[in-house]
Amino acid sequence: AQTVTQSQPEMSVQEAETVTLSCTYDTSESDYYLFWYKQPPSRQMILVIRQEAYKQQNATENRFSVNFQKAAKSFSLKISDSQLGDAAMYFCAYRIIQGAQKLVFGQGTRLTINP
Amino acid sequence: EPEVTQTPSHQVTQMGQEVILRCVPISNHLYFYWYRQILGQKVEFLVSFYNNEISEKSEIFDDQFSVERPDGSNFTLKIRSTKLEDSAMYFCASSLEGNSPLHFGNGTRLTVT
């Protein structure tokens, strides 16, 4: 069975600094998607970034980038120039390419931004 | 930007009662989902729905649960006889296609007393 593990329940960073959130996963599939979702106090789950496993290039979305290490089954999220609005729960998620979009989520990391 | 909307934002019900959680997916989306998040735990997949039928469901989605798209806009989750352990945040999501990104609603917090 696929599992996703986020080993950091909480992280904090100074405003304008860079922070990296860790995620590892376990799967026997070769093709899959990985995601980072943000859940601010408003509770809505917002897609931050998506990575296709067959792509070697790490996905980037403005201040957000990932370090995807397929062999190590690692998928970390780097947030550069942290802003107060980045404070939220961050969830790493996985799904296989085929079939219904059954996302498997990690436990989440609560990110605090210190002004 | 179009959003997935869920109502109510918070529902309190007594154990054994039926509850219906409502969702309005994004209008041109074809795939619909329910996820839940028990307080302090992971977000878990419940069910996916496409072309007016369930395409996949998890082991959580037992006979107490059902989903319906009663008209062209709403997508509902019904729990027939609620249990204390059904207390959770329930998220609806939709996607344009099977491989498109999911768009989540703000969730409905269900409290079973």
Short mmCIF file of C-alpha atoms in Angstrom, two decimals:
data_model
loop_
_atom_site.label_atom_id
_atom_site.label_comp_id
_atom_site.label_asym_id
_atom_site.label_seq_id
_atom_site.Cartn_x
_atom_site.Cartn_y
_atom_site.Cartn_z
CA ALA A 1 0.00 0.00 0.00
CA GLN A 2 1.11 3.52 -0.68
CA THR A 3 2.04 5.65 2.31
CA VAL A 4 3.16 9.23 2.71
CA THR A 5 5.17 10.39 5.72
CA GLN A 6 5.85 13.92 6.90
CA SER A 7 8.25 13.72 9.79
CA GLN A 8 7.99 17.36 10.86
CA PRO A 9 4.73 18.07 12.73
CA GLU A 10 5.70 21.73 13.11
CA MET A 11 8.18 24.10 11.51
CA SER A 12 8.83 27.79 11.93
CA VAL A 13 10.78 30.29 9.88
CA GLN A 14 11.57 33.98 9.99
CA GLU A 15 9.79 36.13 7.46
CA ALA A 16 11.85 36.45 4.23
CA GLU A 17 13.89 33.37 5.05
CA THR A 18 13.80 29.98 3.33
CA VAL A 19 12.27 26.84 4.78
CA THR A 20 12.18 23.24 3.58
CA LEU A 21 9.40 20.81 4.46
CA SER A 22 10.16 17.11 4.21
CA CYS A 23 8.09 14.31 2.73
CA THR A 24 8.84 10.69 1.98
CA TYR A 25 6.58 8.14 0.40
CA ASP A 26 6.44 4.47 -0.31
CA THR A 27 5.12 2.95 -3.52
CA SER A 28 5.83 0.14 -5.93
CA GLU A 29 4.49 2.15 -8.87
CA SER A 30 6.82 3.77 -11.38
CA ASP A 31 4.44 6.45 -12.61
CA TYR A 32 2.60 8.69 -10.19
CA TYR A 33 1.98 12.28 -9.15
CA LEU A 34 3.15 14.04 -6.04
CA PHE A 35 1.58 17.18 -4.60
CA TRP A 36 1.93 19.75 -1.91
CA TYR A 37 -1.30 21.24 -0.60
CA LYS A 38 -1.64 24.22 1.71
CA GLN A 39 -4.44 24.46 4.27
CA PRO A 40 -4.66 27.94 5.82
CA PRO A 41 -6.97 28.72 8.76
CA SER A 42 -9.77 29.18 6.23
CA ARG A 43 -9.55 25.36 5.92
CA GLN A 44 -9.58 25.24 2.14
CA MET A 45 -7.08 22.83 0.63
CA ILE A 46 -5.08 24.76 -1.95
CA LEU A 47 -2.79 23.09 -4.46
CA VAL A 48 0.70 24.56 -4.17
CA ILE A 49 2.69 22.45 -6.60
CA ARG A 50 2.53 19.19 -8.55
CA GLN A 51 5.28 16.88 -9.78
CA GLU A 52 4.98 14.06 -12.28
CA ALA A 53 7.28 11.19 -11.38
CA TYR A 54 8.42 10.65 -14.96
CA LYS A 55 9.77 14.20 -15.12
CA GLN A 56 13.31 14.56 -13.84
CA GLN A 57 13.09 18.33 -13.64
CA ASN A 58 11.93 19.63 -10.29
CA ALA A 59 8.67 21.57 -10.39
CA THR A 60 8.76 25.26 -9.54
CA GLU A 61 5.93 27.67 -8.88
CA ASN A 62 7.12 31.18 -8.05
CA ARG A 63 8.60 31.03 -4.51
CA PHE A 64 7.77 27.34 -4.15
CA SER A 65 9.98 24.59 -5.49
CA VAL A 66 10.44 20.91 -4.84
CA ASN A 67 13.40 18.60 -4.53
CA PHE A 68 12.19 15.33 -6.02
CA GLN A 69 14.48 12.37 -5.43
CA LYS A 70 12.73 9.41 -7.05
CA ALA A 71 15.21 6.75 -6.00
CA ALA A 72 15.07 7.93 -2.40
CA LYS A 73 11.28 8.42 -2.60
CA SER A 74 11.68 11.90 -1.22
CA PHE A 75 9.71 15.00 -2.16
CA SER A 76 10.57 18.10 -0.16
CA LEU A 77 9.05 21.55 -0.54
CA LYS A 78 11.19 24.66 -0.39
CA ILE A 79 9.56 28.00 0.29
CA SER A 80 11.79 30.96 -0.49
CA ASP A 81 11.33 34.49 0.84
CA SER A 82 8.70 33.30 3.33
CA GLN A 83 5.71 35.58 3.78
CA LEU A 84 3.21 35.84 6.63
CA GLY A 85 0.54 34.51 4.28
CA ASP A 86 2.47 31.26 3.92
CA ALA A 87 1.50 30.27 7.46
CA ALA A 88 -0.63 27.15 7.15
CA MET A 89 -0.72 23.37 7.39
CA TYR A 90 1.13 21.82 4.47
CA PHE A 91 0.21 18.37 3.25
CA CYS A 92 2.24 16.17 0.96
CA ALA A 93 0.13 13.85 -1.18
CA TYR A 94 0.54 11.07 -3.71
CA ARG A 95 -1.60 9.41 -6.33
CA ILE A 96 -1.09 6.92 -9.11
CA ILE A 97 -1.40 8.13 -12.69
CA GLN A 98 -4.23 5.83 -13.72
CA GLY A 99 -7.65 5.53 -12.21
CA ALA A 100 -9.57 7.76 -9.88
CA GLN A 101 -7.87 10.60 -8.07
CA LYS A 102 -7.42 8.82 -4.78
CA LEU A 103 -4.93 11.07 -3.07
CA VAL A 104 -2.93 9.60 -0.20
CA PHE A 105 -1.97 12.35 2.23
CA GLY A 106 0.76 12.73 4.80
CA GLN A 107 0.07 13.84 8.35
CA GLY A 108 0.80 17.46 7.63
CA THR A 109 3.36 20.03 8.80
CA ARG A 110 2.20 23.18 10.53
CA LEU A 111 4.31 26.10 9.30
CA THR A 112 4.58 29.25 11.38
CA ILE A 113 6.08 32.44 9.97
CA ASN A 114 7.74 34.68 12.54
CA PRO A 115 7.67 38.40 11.69
CA GLU B 1 -11.88 32.14 -9.99
CA PRO B 2 -14.56 29.44 -9.73
CA GLU B 3 -14.72 27.66 -6.39
CA VAL B 4 -16.11 24.51 -4.88
CA THR B 5 -18.64 25.53 -2.25
CA GLN B 6 -19.79 23.42 0.67
CA THR B 7 -22.73 23.89 3.01
CA PRO B 8 -23.12 24.05 5.90
CA SER B 9 -19.73 25.03 7.27
CA HIS B 10 -20.54 23.32 10.56
CA GLN B 11 -23.19 20.70 11.30
CA VAL B 12 -24.03 19.25 14.68
CA THR B 13 -26.13 16.12 14.81
CA GLN B 14 -27.10 13.47 17.32
CA MET B 15 -25.80 9.93 17.08
CA GLY B 16 -28.08 7.78 14.93
CA GLN B 17 -29.42 10.69 12.90
CA GLU B 18 -29.07 11.02 9.16
CA VAL B 19 -27.04 13.89 7.81
CA ILE B 20 -26.56 15.24 4.30
CA LEU B 21 -23.52 17.30 3.42
CA ARG B 22 -23.85 19.43 0.33
CA CYS B 23 -21.36 20.52 -2.26
CA VAL B 24 -21.52 22.55 -5.43
CA PRO B 25 -18.54 21.59 -7.60
CA ILE B 26 -17.07 23.85 -10.22
CA SER B 27 -19.61 23.96 -13.02
CA ASN B 28 -17.69 22.39 -15.90
CA HIS B 29 -15.95 19.75 -13.79
CA LEU B 30 -16.76 16.11 -14.42
CA TYR B 31 -15.14 14.29 -11.48
CA PHE B 32 -16.26 14.66 -7.89
CA TYR B 33 -14.79 13.47 -4.62
CA TRP B 34 -15.30 13.35 -0.89
CA TYR B 35 -12.46 13.29 1.59
CA ARG B 36 -12.54 13.51 5.35
CA GLN B 37 -10.15 14.63 8.05
CA ILE B 38 -10.65 13.47 11.62
CA LEU B 39 -9.26 16.09 14.00
CA GLY B 40 -5.50 15.77 14.25
CA GLN B 41 -5.31 13.02 11.65
CA LYS B 42 -4.60 12.67 7.95
CA VAL B 43 -6.93 13.67 5.17
CA GLU B 44 -8.47 10.42 3.89
CA PHE B 45 -10.11 9.56 0.59
CA LEU B 46 -13.72 8.44 0.81
CA VAL B 47 -15.15 8.20 -2.69
CA SER B 48 -14.85 9.39 -6.27
CA PHE B 49 -17.80 9.88 -8.62
CA TYR B 50 -17.91 10.18 -12.39
CA ASN B 51 -20.61 9.85 -15.01
CA ASN B 52 -23.27 9.46 -12.32
CA GLU B 53 -21.68 6.53 -10.60
CA ILE B 54 -19.05 5.75 -8.00
CA SER B 55 -15.71 5.08 -9.68
CA GLU B 56 -13.77 4.20 -6.54
CA LYS B 57 -14.39 4.08 -2.81
CA SER B 58 -12.30 3.42 0.25
CA GLU B 59 -12.91 0.91 3.02
CA ILE B 60 -14.22 3.79 5.13
CA PHE B 61 -17.09 4.29 2.69
CA ASP B 62 -19.34 1.54 3.99
CA ASP B 63 -23.08 1.02 3.62
CA GLN B 64 -23.78 3.95 5.94
CA PHE B 65 -22.47 6.32 3.30
CA SER B 66 -23.94 7.25 -0.06
CA VAL B 67 -23.35 9.94 -2.65
CA GLU B 68 -25.66 11.50 -5.13
CA ARG B 69 -25.72 14.12 -7.81
CA PRO B 70 -29.42 14.97 -7.64
CA ASP B 71 -29.29 17.71 -10.24
CA GLY B 72 -26.78 19.38 -12.52
CA SER B 73 -25.05 21.34 -9.79
CA ASN B 74 -25.13 19.62 -6.40
CA PHE B 75 -23.10 16.67 -5.13
CA THR B 76 -24.14 15.28 -1.77
CA LEU B 77 -22.74 12.93 0.84
CA LYS B 78 -25.30 11.20 3.04
CA ILE B 79 -24.52 9.40 6.27
CA ARG B 80 -27.55 7.32 7.22
CA SER B 81 -27.02 6.72 10.90
CA THR B 82 -24.21 8.82 12.28
CA LYS B 83 -21.76 7.49 14.82
CA LEU B 84 -19.50 9.43 17.17
CA GLU B 85 -16.51 8.44 15.08
CA ASP B 86 -18.01 10.13 12.02
CA SER B 87 -17.11 13.48 13.60
CA ALA B 88 -14.63 15.02 11.18
CA MET B 89 -14.08 17.69 8.58
CA TYR B 90 -15.54 16.56 5.26
CA PHE B 91 -14.05 18.00 2.09
CA CYS B 92 -15.65 17.94 -1.31
CA ALA B 93 -13.45 18.28 -4.38
CA SER B 94 -13.86 18.33 -8.12
CA SER B 95 -11.66 18.13 -11.18
CA LEU B 96 -12.19 18.86 -14.84
CA GLU B 97 -10.70 15.59 -15.99
CA GLY B 98 -9.34 12.49 -14.35
CA ASN B 99 -5.80 13.81 -14.31
CA SER B 100 -6.57 17.48 -13.69
CA PRO B 101 -5.72 19.04 -10.33
CA LEU B 102 -8.33 18.70 -7.61
CA HIS B 103 -10.10 21.81 -6.38
CA PHE B 104 -11.24 21.49 -2.79
CA GLY B 105 -14.03 23.23 -0.95
CA ASN B 106 -13.67 24.80 2.51
CA GLY B 107 -15.08 21.71 4.18
CA THR B 108 -17.98 20.95 6.48
CA ARG B 109 -17.18 20.26 10.09
CA LEU B 110 -19.49 17.48 11.28
CA THR B 111 -19.90 17.02 15.02
CA VAL B 112 -21.80 13.97 16.20
CA THR B 113 -22.93 14.12 19.83
#
